[in-house]
PDB file of C-alpha atoms and ligand atoms in Angstrom:
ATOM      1  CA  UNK A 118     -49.984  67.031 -78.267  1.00 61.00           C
ATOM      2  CA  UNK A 119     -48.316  64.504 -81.010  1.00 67.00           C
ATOM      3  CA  UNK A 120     -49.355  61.330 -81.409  1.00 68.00           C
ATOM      4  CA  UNK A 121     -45.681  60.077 -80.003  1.00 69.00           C
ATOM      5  CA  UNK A 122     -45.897  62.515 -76.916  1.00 76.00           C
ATOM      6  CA  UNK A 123     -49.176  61.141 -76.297  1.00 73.00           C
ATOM      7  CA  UNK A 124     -48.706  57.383 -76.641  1.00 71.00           C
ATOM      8  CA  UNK A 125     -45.743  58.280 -74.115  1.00 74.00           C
ATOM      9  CA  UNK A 126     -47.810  59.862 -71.634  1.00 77.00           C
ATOM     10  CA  UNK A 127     -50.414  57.211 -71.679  1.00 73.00           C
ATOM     11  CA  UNK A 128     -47.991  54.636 -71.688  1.00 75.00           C
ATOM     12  CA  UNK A 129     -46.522  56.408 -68.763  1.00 80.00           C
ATOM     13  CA  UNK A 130     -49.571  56.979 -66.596  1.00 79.00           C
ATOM     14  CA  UNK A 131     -50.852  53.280 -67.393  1.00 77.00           C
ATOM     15  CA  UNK A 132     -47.969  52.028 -65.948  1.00 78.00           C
ATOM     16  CA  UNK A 133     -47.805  53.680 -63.310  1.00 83.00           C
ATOM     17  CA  UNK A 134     -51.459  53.545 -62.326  1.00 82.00           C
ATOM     18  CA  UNK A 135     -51.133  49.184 -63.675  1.00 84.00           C
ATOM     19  CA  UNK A 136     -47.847  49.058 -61.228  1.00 89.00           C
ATOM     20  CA  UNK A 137     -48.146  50.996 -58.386  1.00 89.00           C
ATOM     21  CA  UNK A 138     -51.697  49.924 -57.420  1.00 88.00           C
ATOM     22  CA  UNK A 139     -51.123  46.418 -57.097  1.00 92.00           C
ATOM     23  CA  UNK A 140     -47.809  46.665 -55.354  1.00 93.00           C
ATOM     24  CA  UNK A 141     -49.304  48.901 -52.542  1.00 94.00           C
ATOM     25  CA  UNK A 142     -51.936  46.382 -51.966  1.00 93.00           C
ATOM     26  CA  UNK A 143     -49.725  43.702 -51.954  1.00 95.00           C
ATOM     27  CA  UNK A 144     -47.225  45.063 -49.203  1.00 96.00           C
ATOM     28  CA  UNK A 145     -49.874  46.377 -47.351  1.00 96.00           C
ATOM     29  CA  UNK A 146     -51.736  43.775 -47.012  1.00 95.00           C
ATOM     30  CA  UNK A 147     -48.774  41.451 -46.629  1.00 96.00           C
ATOM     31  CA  UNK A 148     -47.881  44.024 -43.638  1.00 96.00           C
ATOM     32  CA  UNK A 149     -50.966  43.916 -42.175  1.00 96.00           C
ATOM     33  CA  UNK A 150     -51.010  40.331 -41.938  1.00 96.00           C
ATOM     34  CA  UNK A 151     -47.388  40.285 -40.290  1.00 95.00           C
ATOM     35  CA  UNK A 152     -48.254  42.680 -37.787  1.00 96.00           C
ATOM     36  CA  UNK A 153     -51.087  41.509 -36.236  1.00 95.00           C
ATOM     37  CA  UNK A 154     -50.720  37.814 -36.892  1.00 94.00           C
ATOM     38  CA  UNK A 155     -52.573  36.594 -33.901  1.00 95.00           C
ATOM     39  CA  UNK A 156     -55.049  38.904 -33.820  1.00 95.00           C
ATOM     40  CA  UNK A 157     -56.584  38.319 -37.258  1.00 95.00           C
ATOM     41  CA  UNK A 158     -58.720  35.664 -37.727  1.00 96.00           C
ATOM     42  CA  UNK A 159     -58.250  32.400 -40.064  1.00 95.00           C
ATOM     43  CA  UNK A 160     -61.090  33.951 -42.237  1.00 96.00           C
ATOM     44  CA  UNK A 161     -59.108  37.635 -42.457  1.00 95.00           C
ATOM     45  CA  UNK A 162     -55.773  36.081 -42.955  1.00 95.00           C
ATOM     46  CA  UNK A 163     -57.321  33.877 -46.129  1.00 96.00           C
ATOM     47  CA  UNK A 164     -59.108  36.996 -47.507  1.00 95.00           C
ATOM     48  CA  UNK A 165     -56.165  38.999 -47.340  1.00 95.00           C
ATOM     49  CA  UNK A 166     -53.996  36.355 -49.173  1.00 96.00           C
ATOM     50  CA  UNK A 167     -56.524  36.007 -51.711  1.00 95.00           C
ATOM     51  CA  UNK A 168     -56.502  39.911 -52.266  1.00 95.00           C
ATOM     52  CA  UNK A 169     -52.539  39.797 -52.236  1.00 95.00           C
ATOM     53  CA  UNK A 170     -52.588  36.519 -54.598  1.00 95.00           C
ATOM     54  CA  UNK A 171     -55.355  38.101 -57.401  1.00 92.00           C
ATOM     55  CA  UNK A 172     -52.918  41.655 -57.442  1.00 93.00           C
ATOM     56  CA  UNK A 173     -50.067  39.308 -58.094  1.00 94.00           C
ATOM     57  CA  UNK A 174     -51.692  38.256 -60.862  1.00 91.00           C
ATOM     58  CA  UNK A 175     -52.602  41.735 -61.988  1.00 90.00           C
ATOM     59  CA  UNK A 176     -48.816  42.288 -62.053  1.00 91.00           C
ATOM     60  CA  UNK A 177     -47.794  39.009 -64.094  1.00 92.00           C
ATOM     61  CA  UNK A 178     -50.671  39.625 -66.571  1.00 89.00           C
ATOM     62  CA  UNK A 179     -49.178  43.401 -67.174  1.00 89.00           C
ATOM     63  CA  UNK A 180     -45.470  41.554 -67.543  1.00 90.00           C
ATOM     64  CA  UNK A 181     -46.796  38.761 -70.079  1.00 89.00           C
ATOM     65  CA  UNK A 182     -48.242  41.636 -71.770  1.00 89.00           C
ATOM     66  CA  UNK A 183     -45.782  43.935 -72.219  1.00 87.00           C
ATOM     67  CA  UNK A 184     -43.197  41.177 -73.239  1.00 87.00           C
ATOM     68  CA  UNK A 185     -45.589  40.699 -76.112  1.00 87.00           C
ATOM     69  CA  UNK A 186     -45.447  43.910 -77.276  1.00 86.00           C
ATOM     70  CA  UNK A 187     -41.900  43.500 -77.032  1.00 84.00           C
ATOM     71  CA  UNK A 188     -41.642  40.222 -79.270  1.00 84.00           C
ATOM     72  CA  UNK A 189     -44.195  42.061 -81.861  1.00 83.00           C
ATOM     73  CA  UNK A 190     -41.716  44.338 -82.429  1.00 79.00           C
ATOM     74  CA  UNK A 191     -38.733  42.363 -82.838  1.00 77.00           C
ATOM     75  CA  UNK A 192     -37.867  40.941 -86.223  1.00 71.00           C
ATOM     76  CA  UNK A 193     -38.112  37.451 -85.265  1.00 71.00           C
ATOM     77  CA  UNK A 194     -39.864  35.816 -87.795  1.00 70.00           C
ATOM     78  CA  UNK A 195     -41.617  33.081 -85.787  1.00 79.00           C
ATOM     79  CA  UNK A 196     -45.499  32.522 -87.949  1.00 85.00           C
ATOM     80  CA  UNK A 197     -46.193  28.602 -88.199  1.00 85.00           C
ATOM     81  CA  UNK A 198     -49.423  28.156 -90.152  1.00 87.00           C
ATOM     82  CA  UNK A 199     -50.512  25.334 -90.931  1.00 89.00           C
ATOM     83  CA  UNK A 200     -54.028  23.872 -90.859  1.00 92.00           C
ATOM     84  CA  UNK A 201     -56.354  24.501 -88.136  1.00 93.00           C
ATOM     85  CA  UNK A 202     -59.338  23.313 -86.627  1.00 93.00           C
ATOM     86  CA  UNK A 203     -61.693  26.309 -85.655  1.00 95.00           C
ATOM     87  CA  UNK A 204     -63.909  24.276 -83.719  1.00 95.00           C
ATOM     88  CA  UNK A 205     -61.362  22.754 -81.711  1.00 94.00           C
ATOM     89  CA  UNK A 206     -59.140  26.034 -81.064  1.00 96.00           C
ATOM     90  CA  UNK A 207     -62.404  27.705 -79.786  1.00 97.00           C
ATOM     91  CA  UNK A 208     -63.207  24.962 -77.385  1.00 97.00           C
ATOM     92  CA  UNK A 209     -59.330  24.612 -75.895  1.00 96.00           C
ATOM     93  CA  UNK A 210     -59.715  28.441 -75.580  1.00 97.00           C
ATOM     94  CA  UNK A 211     -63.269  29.075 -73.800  1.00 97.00           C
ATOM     95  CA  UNK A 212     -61.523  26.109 -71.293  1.00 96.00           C
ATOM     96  CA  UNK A 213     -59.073  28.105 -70.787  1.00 94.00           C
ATOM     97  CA  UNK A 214     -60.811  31.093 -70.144  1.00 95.00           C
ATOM     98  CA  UNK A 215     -63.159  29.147 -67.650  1.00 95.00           C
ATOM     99  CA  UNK A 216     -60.399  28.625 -65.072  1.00 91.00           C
ATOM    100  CA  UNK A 217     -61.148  32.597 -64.227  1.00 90.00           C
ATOM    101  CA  UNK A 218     -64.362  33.229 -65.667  1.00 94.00           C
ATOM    102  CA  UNK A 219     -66.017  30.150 -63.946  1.00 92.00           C
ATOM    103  CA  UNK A 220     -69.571  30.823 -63.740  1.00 93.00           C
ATOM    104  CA  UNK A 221     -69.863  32.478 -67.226  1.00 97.00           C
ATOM    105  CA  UNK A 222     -72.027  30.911 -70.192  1.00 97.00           C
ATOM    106  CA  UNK A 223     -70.284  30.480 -73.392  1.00 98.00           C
ATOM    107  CA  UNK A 224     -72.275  29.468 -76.262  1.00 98.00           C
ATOM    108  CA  UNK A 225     -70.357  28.392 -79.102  1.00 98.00           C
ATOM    109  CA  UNK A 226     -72.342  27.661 -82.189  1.00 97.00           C
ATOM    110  CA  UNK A 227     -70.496  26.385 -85.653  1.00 96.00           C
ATOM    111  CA  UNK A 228     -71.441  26.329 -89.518  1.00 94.00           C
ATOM    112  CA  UNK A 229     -71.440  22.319 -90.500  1.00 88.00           C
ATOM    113  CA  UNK A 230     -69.383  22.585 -93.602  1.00 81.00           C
ATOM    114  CA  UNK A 231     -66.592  24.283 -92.208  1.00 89.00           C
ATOM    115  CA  UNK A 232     -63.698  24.179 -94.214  1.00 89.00           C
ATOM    116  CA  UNK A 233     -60.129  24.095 -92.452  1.00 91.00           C
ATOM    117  CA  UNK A 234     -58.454  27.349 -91.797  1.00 93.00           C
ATOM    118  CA  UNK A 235     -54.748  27.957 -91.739  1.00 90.00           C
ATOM    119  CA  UNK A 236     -53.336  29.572 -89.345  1.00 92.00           C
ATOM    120  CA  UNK A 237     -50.219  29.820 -86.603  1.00 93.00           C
ATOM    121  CA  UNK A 238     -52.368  28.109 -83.517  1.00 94.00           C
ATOM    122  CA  UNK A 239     -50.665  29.648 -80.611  1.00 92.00           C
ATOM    123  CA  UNK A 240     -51.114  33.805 -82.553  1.00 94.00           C
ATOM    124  CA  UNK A 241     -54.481  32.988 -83.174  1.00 96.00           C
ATOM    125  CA  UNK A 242     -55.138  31.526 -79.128  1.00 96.00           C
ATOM    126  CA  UNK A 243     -53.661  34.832 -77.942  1.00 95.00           C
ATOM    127  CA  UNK A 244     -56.045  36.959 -80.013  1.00 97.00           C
ATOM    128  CA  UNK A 245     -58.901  34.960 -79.084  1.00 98.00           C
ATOM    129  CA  UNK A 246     -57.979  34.936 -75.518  1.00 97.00           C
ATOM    130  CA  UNK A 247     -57.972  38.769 -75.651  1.00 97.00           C
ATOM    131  CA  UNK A 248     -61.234  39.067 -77.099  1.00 98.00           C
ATOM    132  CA  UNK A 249     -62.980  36.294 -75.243  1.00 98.00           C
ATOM    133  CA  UNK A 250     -61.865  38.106 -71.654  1.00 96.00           C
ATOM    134  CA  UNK A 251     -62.549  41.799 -73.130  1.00 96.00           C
ATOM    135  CA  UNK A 252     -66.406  39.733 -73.283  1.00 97.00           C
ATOM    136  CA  UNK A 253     -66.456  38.577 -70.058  1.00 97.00           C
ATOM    137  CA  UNK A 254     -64.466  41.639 -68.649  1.00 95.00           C
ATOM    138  CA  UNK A 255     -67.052  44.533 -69.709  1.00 95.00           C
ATOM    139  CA  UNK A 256     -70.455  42.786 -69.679  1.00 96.00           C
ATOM    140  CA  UNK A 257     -72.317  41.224 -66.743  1.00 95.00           C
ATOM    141  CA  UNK A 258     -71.595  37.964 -65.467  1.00 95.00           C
ATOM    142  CA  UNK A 259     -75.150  36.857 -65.998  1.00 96.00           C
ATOM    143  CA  UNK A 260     -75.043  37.389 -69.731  1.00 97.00           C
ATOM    144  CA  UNK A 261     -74.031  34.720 -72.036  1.00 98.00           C
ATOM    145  CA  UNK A 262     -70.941  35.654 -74.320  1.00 98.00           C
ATOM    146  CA  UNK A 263     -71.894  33.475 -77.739  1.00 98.00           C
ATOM    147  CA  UNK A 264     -68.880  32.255 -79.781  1.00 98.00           C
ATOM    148  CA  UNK A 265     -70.008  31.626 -83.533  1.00 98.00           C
ATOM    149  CA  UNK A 266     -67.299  29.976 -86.503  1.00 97.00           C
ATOM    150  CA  UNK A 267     -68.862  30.392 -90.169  1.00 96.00           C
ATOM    151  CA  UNK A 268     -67.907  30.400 -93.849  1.00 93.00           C
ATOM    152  CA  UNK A 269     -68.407  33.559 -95.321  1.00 90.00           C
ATOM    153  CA  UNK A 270     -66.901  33.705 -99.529  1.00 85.00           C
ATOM    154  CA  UNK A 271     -63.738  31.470 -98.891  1.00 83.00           C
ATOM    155  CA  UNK A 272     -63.001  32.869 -95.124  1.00 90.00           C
ATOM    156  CA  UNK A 273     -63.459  31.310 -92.044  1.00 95.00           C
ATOM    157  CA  UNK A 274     -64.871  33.726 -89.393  1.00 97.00           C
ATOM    158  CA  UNK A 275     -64.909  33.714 -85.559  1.00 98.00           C
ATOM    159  CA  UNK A 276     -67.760  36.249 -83.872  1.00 98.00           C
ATOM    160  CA  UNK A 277     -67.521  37.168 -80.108  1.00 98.00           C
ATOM    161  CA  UNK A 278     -70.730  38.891 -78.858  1.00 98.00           C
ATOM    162  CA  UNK A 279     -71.373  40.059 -75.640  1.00 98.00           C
ATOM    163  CA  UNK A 280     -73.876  41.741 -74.113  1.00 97.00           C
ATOM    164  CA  UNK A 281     -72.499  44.681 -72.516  1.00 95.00           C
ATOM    165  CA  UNK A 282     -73.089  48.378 -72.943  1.00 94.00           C
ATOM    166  CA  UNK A 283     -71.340  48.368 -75.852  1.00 95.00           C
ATOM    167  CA  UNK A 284     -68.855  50.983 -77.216  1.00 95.00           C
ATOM    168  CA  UNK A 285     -69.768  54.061 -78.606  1.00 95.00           C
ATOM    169  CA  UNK A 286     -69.120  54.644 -82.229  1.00 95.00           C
ATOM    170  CA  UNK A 287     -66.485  57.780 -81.664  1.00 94.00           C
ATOM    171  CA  UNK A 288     -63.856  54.736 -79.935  1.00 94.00           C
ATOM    172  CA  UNK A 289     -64.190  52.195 -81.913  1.00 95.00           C
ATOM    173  CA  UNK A 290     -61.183  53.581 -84.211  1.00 93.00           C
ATOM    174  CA  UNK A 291     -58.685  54.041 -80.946  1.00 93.00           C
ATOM    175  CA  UNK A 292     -59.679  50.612 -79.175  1.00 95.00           C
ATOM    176  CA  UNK A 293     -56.181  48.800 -81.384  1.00 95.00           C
ATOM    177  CA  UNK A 294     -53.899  51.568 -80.285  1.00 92.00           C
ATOM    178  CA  UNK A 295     -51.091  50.758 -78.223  1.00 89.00           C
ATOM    179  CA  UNK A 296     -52.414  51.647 -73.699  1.00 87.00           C
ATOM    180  CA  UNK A 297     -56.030  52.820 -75.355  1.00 88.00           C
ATOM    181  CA  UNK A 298     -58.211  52.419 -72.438  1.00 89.00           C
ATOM    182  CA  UNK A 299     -61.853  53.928 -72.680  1.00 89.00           C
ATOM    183  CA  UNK A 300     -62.541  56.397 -69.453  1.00 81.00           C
ATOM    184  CA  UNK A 301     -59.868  57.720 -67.187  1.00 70.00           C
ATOM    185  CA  UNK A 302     -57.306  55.437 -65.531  1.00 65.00           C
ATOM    186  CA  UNK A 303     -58.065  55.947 -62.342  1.00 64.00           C
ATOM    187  CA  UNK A 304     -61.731  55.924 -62.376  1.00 65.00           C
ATOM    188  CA  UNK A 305     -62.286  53.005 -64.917  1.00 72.00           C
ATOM    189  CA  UNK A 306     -63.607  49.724 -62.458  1.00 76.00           C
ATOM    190  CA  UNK A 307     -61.844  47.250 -64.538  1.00 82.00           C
ATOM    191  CA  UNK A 308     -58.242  47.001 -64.566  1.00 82.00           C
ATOM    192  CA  UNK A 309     -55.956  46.819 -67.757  1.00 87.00           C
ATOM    193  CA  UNK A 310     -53.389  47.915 -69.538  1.00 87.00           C
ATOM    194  CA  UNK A 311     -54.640  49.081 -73.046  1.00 91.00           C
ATOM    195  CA  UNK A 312     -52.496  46.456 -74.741  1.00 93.00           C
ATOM    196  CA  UNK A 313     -54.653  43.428 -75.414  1.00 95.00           C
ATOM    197  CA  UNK A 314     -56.297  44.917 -78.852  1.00 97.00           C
ATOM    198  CA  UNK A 315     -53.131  46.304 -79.938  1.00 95.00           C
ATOM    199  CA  UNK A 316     -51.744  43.047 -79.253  1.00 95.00           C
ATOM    200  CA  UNK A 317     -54.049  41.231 -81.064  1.00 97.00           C
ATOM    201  CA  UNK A 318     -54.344  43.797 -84.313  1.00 96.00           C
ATOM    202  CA  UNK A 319     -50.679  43.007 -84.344  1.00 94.00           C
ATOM    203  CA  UNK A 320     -50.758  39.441 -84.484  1.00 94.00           C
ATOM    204  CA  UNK A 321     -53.802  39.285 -86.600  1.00 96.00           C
ATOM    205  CA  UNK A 322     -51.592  41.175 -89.536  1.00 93.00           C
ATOM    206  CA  UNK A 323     -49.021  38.306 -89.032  1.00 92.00           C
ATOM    207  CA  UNK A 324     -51.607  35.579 -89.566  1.00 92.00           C
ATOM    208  CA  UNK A 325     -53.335  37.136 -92.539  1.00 92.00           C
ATOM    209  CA  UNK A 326     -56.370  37.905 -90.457  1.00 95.00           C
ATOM    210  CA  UNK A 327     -58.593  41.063 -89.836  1.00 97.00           C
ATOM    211  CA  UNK A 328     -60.330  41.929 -86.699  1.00 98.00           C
ATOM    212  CA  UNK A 329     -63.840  43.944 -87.282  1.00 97.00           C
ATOM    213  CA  UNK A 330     -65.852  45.195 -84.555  1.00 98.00           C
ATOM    214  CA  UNK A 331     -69.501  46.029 -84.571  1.00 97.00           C
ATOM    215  CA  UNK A 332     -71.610  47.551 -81.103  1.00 97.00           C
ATOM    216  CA  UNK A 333     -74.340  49.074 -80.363  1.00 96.00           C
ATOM    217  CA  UNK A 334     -74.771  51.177 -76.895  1.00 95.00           C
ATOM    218  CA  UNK A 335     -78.712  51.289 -77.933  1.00 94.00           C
ATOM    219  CA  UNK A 336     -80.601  50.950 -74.251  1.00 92.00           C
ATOM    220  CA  UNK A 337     -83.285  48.350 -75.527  1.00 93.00           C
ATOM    221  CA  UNK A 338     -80.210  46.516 -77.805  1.00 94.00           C
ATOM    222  CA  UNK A 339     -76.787  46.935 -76.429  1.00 96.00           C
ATOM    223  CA  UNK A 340     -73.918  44.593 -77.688  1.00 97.00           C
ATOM    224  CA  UNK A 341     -70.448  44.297 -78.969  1.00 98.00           C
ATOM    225  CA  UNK A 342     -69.576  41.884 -81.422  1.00 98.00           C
ATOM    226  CA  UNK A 343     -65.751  40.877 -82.407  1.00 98.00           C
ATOM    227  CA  UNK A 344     -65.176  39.436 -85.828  1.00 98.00           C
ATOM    228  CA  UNK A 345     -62.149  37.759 -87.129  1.00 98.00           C
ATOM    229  CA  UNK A 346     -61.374  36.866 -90.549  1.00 97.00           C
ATOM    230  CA  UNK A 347     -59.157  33.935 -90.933  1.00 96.00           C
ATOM    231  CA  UNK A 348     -57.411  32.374 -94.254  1.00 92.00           C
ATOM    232  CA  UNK A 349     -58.896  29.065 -95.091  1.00 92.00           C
ATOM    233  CA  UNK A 350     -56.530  26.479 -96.030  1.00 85.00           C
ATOM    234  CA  UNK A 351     -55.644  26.106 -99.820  1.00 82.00           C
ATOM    235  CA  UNK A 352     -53.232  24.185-101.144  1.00 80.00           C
ATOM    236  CA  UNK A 353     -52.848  26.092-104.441  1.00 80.00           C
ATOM    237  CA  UNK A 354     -52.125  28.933-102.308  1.00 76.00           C
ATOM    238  CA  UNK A 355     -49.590  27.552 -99.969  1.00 74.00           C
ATOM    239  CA  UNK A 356     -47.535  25.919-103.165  1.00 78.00           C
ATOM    240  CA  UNK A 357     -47.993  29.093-104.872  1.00 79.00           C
ATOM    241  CA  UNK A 358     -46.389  30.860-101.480  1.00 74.00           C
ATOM    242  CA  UNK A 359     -43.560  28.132-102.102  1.00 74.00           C
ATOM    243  CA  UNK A 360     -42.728  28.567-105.239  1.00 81.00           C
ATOM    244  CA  UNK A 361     -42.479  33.083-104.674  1.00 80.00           C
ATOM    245  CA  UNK A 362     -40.375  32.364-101.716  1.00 73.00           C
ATOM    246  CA  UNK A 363     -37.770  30.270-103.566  1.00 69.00           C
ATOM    247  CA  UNK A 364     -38.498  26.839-102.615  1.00 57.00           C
ATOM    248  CA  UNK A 365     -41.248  23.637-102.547  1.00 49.00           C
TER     249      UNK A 365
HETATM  250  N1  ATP B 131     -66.189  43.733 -75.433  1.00 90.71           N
HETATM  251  C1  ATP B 131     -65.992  44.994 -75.059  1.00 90.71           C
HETATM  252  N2  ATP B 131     -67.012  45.758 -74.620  1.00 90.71           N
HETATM  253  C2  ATP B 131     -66.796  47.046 -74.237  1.00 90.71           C
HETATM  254  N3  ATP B 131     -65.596  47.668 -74.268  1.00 90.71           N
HETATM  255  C3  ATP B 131     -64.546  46.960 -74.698  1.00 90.71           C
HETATM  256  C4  ATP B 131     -64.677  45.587 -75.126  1.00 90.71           C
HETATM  257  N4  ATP B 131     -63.456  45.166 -75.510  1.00 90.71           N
HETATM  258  C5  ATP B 131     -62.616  46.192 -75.329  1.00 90.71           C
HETATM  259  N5  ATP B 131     -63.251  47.280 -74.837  1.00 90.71           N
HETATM  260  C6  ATP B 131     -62.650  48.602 -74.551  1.00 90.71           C
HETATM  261  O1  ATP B 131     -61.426  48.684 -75.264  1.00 90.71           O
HETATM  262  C7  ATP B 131     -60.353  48.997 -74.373  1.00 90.71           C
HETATM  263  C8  ATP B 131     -59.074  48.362 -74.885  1.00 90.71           C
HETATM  264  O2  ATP B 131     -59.128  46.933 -74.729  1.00 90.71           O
HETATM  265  P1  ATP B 131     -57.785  46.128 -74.491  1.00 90.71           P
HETATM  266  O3  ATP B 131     -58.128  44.684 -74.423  1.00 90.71           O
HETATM  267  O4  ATP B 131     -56.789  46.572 -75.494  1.00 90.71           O
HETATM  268  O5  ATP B 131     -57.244  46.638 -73.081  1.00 90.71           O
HETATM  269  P2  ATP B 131     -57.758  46.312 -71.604  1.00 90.71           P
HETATM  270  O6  ATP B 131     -58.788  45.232 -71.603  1.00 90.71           O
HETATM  271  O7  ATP B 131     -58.136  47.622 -71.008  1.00 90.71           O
HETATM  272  O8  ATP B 131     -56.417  45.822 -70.891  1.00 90.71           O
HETATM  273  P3  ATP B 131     -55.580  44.461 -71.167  1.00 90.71           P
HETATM  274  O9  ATP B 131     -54.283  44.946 -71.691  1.00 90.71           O
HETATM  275  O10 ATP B 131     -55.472  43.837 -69.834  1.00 90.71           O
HETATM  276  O11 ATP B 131     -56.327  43.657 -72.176  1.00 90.71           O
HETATM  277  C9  ATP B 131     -60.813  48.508 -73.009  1.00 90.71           C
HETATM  278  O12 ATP B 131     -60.190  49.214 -71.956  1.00 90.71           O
HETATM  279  C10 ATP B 131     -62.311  48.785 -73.068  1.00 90.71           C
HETATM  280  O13 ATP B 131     -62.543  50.129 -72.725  1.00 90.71           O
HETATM  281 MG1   MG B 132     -58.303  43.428 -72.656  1.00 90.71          MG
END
C-alpha cells in the first residue's frame, strides 16, 4: 500500500471508529433516558448524562483537533515568540491538565539558573498539553508523571516521564505521523485520534523546537520520557533575525 493510500485509510477508519462511537452512545443513551423517564432512577438518569456529557467531549476534542491540523497546513503565518518563562508555562499547563486528570501527581522539578527561552506561548501550551495527557493517558493513575525544565549547551529543555509500559523501540519512528495510533482501533482501551504528536511535531518545527523521545518497555524499568528542545532567548540572535528579514 503507499504511504498516501495508507494515511487515507487510517485517516478513514479513525474517523469513523473516533465519530461513530460516541454518537451512538450519545443518542442511545439520550433515548434511553427519554423513554423510560419515570422509571429510571435519579442515580441512572445522572450516570447516563455523565456518559452522554464525557462522549460529547470525545467529539469536541476530535473537532479542536482536526481544525489544528487544518490551521498547520494553511499558510498563515501566525508564530509570536517572544520571551518565555518555562517555569511558569509548565505550571499554567499541569493546572490545566488537572481539571481532568484530578487525582494525578505531577512533579515538576526546575534547574535554578534557568535562562529565558523564546518561544510563541500558546504553540508551545498545545505541545505540552499533548504530551502531558499522552502521560497521564497511557500510564496508571497511581504513578507520578515528573515534569523537569533544564539548561543543557544554550537550550532550554522540558522532560515528561511517565511511568507506563512504555513504547517499544519498532514505534517510536511512526508515533509523529498524521492518525498513528499503536494497536488496532477498535481494540485499543484509550480513545484518540492519532493527531496529538503529529500536531505537536508540527508546531514544534514552527517554534524552532525538537521533540525526542526515549522508553523503555523493560518489566523491572518501564518508562517513557518526552523531551523538548526549546531556543533560549538571545538578543544577538533576534537582531540578527531583524536585520535578514529586512527590518529592526
Ligand atoms: N506517553 C506515552 N506512553 C505510551 N504510548 C504513548 C505515549 N504517548 C503516545 N503514545 C502512543 O502514541 C500514539 C500517538 O499519540 P497521539 O497523542 O498522537 O494520539 P492519541 O493520544 O492516540 O490521540 P489524540 O489525537 O487524542 O492525542 C498513541 O495512540 C499511543 O499509542
Ligand atoms: Mg494524544
Amino acid at each position: 500500500m503507499s504511504d498516501d493510500k495508507k494515511i487515507i485509510d487510517d485517516f478513514i477508519s479513525t474517523l469513523s471508529h473516533e465519530i461513530r462511537t460516541p454518537l451512538t452512545s450519545i443518542k442511545g443513551f439520550a433515548q434511553t433516558i427519554n423513554d423510560n423517564y419515570d422509571n429510571l432512577s435519579d442515580e441512572q438518569k445522572k450516570r447516563f448524562l455523565t456518559i452522554i456529557q464525557e462522549q460529547s467531549q470525545r467529539l469536541i476534542n476530535l473537532v479542536e483537533n482536526v481544525l489544528s491540523v487544518a490551521k498547520l497546513e494553511s499558510a498563515t503565518p501566525d508564530t509570536v515568540l517572544k520571551e518565555i518563562n518555562l517555569k511558569k508555562i509548565v505550571e499554567d499547563t499541569v493546572e490545566i491538565i488537572k481539571v481532568k486528570y484530578k487525582e494525578r501527581n505531577f512533579i515538576i522539578t526546575t534547574s535554578k539558573n534557568l535562562q529565558t527561552s523564546l518561544s510563541d506561548f500558546d504553540k508551545l501550551q498545545q505541545i505540552l498539553v499533548n504530551i502531558i495527557e499522552n502521560a497521564c493517558k497511557y500510564s496508571p493513575s497511581n504513578t507520578p508523571v515528573k515534569i523537569n525544565i533544564k539548561e543543557v549547551k544554550d537550550k532550554n529543555i522540558i522532560e515528561i516521564e511517565d511511568e507506563g509500559g512504555g513504547i517499544e523501540e519498532k514505534y517510536i519512528s511512526k508515533l509523529f505521523d498524521k492518525f498513528y495510533r499503536i494497536g488496532n482501533v477498535l481494540t485499543n482501551k484509550n480513545q484518540g485520534s492519532g493527531l496529538g504528536l503529529y500536531i505537536a511535531k508540527n508546531l514544534a518545527d514552527k517554534i524552532d523546537a525538537k521533540i525526542d523521545v526515549e522508553s523503555s518497555t523493560d518489566k523491572k524499568n518501564h518508562y517513557t520520557k518526552f523531551i523538548i528542545e526549546i531556543p533560549v532567548f538571545d538578543i544577538n540572535k533576534i537582531a540578527k533575525r531583524a536585520v535578514e528579514n529586512g527590518g529592526v
